Coordinates of N, CA and C in Angstrom, one line a residue:
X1 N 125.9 103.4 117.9 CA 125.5 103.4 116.5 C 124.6 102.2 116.2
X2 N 123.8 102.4 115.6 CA 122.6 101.7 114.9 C 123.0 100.8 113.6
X3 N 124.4 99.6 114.0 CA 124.5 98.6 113.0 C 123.5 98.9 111.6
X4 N 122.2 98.2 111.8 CA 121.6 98.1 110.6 C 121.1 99.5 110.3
X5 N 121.5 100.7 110.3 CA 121.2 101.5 109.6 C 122.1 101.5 108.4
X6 N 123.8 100.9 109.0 CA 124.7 100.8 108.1 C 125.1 99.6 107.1
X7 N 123.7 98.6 107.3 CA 124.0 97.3 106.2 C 122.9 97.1 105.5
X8 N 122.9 97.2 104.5 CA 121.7 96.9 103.4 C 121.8 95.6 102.6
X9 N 120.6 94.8 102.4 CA 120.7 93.3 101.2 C 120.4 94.4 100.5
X10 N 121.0 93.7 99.3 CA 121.0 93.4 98.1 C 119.6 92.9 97.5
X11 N 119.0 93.1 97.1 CA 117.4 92.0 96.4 C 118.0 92.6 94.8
X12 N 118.0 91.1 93.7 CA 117.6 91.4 92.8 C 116.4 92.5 91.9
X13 N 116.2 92.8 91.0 CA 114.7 93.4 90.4 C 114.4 92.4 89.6
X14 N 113.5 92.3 89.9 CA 112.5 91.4 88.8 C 112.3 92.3 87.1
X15 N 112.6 93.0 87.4 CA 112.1 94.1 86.3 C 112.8 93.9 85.4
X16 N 114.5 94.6 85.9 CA 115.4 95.4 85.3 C 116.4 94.8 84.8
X17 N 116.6 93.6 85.9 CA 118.0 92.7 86.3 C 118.9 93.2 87.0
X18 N 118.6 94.8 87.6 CA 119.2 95.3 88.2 C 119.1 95.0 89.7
X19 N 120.0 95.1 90.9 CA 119.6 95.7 92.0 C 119.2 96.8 92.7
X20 N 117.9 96.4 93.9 CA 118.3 97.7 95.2 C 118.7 97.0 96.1
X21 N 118.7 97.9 97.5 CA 119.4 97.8 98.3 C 118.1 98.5 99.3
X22 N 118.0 97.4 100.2 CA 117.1 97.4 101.3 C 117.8 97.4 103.1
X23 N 117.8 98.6 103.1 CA 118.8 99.0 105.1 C 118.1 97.6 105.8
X24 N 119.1 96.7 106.6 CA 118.5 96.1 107.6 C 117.2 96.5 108.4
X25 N 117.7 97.8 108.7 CA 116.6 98.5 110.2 C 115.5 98.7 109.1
X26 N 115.0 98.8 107.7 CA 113.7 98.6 107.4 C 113.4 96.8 107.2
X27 N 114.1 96.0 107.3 CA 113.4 94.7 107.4 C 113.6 94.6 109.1
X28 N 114.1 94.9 109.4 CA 113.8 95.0 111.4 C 112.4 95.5 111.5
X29 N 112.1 96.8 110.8 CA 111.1 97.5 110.9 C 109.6 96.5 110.2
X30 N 109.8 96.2 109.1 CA 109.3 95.4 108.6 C 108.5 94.4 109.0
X31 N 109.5 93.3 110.2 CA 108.9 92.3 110.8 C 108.6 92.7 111.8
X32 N 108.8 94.3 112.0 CA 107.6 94.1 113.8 C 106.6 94.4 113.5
X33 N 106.2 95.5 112.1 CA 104.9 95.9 111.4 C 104.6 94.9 111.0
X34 N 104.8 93.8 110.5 CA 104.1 93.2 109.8 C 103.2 92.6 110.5
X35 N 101.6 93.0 110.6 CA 100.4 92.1 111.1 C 99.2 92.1 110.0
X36 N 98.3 91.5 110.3 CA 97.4 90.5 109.0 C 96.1 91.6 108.4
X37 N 97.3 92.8 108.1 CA 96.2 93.9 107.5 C 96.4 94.4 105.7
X38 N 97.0 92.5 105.3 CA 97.1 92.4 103.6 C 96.5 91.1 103.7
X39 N 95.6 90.9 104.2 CA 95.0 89.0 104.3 C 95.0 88.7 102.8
X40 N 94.7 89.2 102.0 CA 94.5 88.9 100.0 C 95.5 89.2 99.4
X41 N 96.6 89.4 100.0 CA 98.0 89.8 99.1 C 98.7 88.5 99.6
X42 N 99.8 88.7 98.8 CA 101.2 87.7 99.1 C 102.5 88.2 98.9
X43 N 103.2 87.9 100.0 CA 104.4 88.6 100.2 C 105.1 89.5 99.5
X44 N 105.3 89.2 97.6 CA 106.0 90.5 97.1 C 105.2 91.1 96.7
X45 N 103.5 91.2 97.1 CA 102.5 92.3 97.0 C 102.2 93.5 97.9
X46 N 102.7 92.8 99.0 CA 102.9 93.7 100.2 C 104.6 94.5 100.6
X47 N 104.8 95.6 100.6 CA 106.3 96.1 100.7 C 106.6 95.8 102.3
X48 N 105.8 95.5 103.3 CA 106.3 95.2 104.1 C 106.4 93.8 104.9
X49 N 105.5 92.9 104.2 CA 106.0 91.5 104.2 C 107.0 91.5 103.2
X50 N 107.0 91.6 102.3 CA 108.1 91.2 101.3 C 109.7 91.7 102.0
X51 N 110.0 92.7 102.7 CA 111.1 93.1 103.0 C 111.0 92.4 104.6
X52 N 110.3 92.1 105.3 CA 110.6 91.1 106.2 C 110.8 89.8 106.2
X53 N 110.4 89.1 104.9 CA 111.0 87.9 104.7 C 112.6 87.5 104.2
X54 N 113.2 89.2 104.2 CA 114.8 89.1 103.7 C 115.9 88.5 104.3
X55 N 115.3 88.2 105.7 CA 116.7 87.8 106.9 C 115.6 87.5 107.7
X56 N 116.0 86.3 108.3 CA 115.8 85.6 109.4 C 115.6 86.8 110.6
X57 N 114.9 86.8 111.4 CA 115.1 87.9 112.8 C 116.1 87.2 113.9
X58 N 116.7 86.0 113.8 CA 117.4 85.8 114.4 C 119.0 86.0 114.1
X59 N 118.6 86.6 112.5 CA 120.1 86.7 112.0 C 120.3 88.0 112.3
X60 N 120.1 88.8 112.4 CA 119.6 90.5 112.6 C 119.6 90.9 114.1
X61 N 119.1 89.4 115.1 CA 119.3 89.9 116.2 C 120.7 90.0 116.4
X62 N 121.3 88.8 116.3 CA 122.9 88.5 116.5 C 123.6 89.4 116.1
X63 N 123.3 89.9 114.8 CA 123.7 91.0 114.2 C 124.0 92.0 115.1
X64 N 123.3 92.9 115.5 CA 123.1 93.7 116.3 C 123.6 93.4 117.7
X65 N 123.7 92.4 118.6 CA 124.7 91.8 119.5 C 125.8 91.9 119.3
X66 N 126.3 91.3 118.2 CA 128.0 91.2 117.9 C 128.4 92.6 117.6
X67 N 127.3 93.6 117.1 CA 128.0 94.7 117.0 C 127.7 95.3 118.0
X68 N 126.9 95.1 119.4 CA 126.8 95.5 120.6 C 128.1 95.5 121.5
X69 N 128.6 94.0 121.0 CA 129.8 93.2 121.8 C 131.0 93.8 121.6
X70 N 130.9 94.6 120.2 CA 132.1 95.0 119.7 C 132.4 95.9 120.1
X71 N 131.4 97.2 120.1 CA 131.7 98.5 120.7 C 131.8 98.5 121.7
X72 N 131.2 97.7 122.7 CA 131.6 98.1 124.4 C 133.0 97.4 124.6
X73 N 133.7 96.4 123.4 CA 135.0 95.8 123.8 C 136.1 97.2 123.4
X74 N 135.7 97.5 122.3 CA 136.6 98.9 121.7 C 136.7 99.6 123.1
X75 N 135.3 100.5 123.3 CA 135.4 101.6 124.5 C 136.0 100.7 125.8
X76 N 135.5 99.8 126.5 CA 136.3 99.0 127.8 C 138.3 98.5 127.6
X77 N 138.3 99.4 126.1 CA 139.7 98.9 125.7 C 140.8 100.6 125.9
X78 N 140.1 101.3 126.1 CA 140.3 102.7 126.1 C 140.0 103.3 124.1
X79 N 139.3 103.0 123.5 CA 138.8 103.3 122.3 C 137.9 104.6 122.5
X80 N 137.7 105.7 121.7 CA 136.8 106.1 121.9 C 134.9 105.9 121.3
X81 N 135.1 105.1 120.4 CA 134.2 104.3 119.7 C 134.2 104.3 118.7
X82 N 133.6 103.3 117.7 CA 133.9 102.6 116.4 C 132.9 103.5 115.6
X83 N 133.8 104.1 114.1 CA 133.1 104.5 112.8 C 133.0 104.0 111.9
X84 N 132.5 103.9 111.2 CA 132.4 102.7 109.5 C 133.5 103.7 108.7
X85 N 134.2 103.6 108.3 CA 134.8 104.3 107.5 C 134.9 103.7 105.7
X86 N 134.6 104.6 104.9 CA 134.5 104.1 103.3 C 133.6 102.9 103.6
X87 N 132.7 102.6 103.7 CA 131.4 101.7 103.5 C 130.4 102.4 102.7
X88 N 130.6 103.1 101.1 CA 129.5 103.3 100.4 C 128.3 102.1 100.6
X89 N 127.6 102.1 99.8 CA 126.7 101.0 100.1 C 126.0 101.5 98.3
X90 N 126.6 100.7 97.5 CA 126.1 100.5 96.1 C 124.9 101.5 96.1
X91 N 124.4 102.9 95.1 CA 123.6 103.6 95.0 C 122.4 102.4 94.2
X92 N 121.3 102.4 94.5 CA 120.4 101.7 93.1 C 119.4 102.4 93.4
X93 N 118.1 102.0 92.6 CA 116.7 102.4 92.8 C 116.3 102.0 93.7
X94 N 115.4 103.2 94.7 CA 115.1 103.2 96.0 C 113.7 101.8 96.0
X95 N 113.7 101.7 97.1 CA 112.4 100.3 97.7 C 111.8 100.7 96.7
X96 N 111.3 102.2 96.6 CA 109.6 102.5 96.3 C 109.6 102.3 94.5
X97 N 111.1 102.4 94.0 CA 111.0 102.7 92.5 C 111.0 101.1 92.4
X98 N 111.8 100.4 93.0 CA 111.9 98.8 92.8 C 110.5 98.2 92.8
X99 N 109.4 99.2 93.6 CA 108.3 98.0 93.9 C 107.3 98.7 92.9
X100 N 107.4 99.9 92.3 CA 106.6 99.9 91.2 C 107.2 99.7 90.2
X101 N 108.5 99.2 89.7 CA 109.0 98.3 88.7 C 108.7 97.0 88.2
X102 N 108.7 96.1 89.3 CA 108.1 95.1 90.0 C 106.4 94.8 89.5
X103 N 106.0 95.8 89.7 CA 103.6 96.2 89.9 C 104.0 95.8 88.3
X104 N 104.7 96.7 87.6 CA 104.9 97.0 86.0 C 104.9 95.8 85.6
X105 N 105.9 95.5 85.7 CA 106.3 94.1 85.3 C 105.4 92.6 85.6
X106 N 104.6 92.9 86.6 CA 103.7 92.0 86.6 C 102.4 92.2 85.8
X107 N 102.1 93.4 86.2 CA 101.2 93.5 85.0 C 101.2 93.6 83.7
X108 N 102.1 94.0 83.3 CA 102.2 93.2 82.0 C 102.8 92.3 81.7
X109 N 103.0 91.7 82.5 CA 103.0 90.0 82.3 C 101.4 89.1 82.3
X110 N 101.1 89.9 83.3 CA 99.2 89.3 83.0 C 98.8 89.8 81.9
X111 N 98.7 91.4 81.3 CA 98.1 91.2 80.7 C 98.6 90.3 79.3
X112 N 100.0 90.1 79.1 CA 100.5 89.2 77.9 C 99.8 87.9 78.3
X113 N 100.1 87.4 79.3 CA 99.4 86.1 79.4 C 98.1 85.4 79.0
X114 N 97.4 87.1 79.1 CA 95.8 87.2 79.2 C 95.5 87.3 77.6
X115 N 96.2 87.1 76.6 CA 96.3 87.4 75.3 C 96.3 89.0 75.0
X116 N 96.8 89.8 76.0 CA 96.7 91.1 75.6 C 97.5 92.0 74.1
X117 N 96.8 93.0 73.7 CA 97.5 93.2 72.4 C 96.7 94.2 72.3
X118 N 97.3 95.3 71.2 CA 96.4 97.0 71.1 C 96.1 96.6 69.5
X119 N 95.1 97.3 69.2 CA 94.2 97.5 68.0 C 95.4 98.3 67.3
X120 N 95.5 97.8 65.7 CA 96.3 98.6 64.8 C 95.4 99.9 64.6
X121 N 95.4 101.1 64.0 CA 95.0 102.0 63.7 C 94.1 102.4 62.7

């Protein structure tokens, strides 16, 4: 079994005040994709820099070790192998709704900043 399919962070929303919930294995995925093809963006402009800066790759490796270490101690124990049992993982708004919450929210933040405002009628 594939640990980080079964552990997700938490990230605040900038938007809502709400949370989502981002699976490890897409910040694993994250920091192997991530190469220098957003040169003009910055990390929460890009969804896959921004989800690879969530964890260290060193924390993720170990991760994935200790739960390497664990199963082959279960099964070398006569175990048949380990299941997560009741581990919901908090429902929220998916990556993609979080990161156009996020766009929203910045933009109109610029445009407020920008003295933005609509014509009365």
């Amino acid at each position: 079994m594939n640990i980080l399919d079964h552990v997700a962070i938490s990230v605040p929303c900038p938007s809502c005040s709400g949370e989502f919930n981002v699976p490890a294995s897409v910040v694993l995925y994250g920091q192997s994709a991530t190469t220098p093809v957003c040169p003009g963006c910055s990390d929460y402009e890009c969804e896959s820099r921004f989800v690879a800066t969530l964890v260290e790759p060193q924390a993720l490796a170990e991760l994935e070790a200790a739960w390497a270490s664990f199963e082959a101690s279960v099964t070398s124990h006569g175990g048949a192998g380990v299941t997560l049992v009741n581990v919901p993982i908090a429902a929220g708004p998916s990556l993609e709704q979080a990161s156009a919450r996020a766009w929203r929210a910045k933009a109109l933040q610029r445009w407020e900043n920008e003295g933005g405002h609509t014509q009365a009628s």
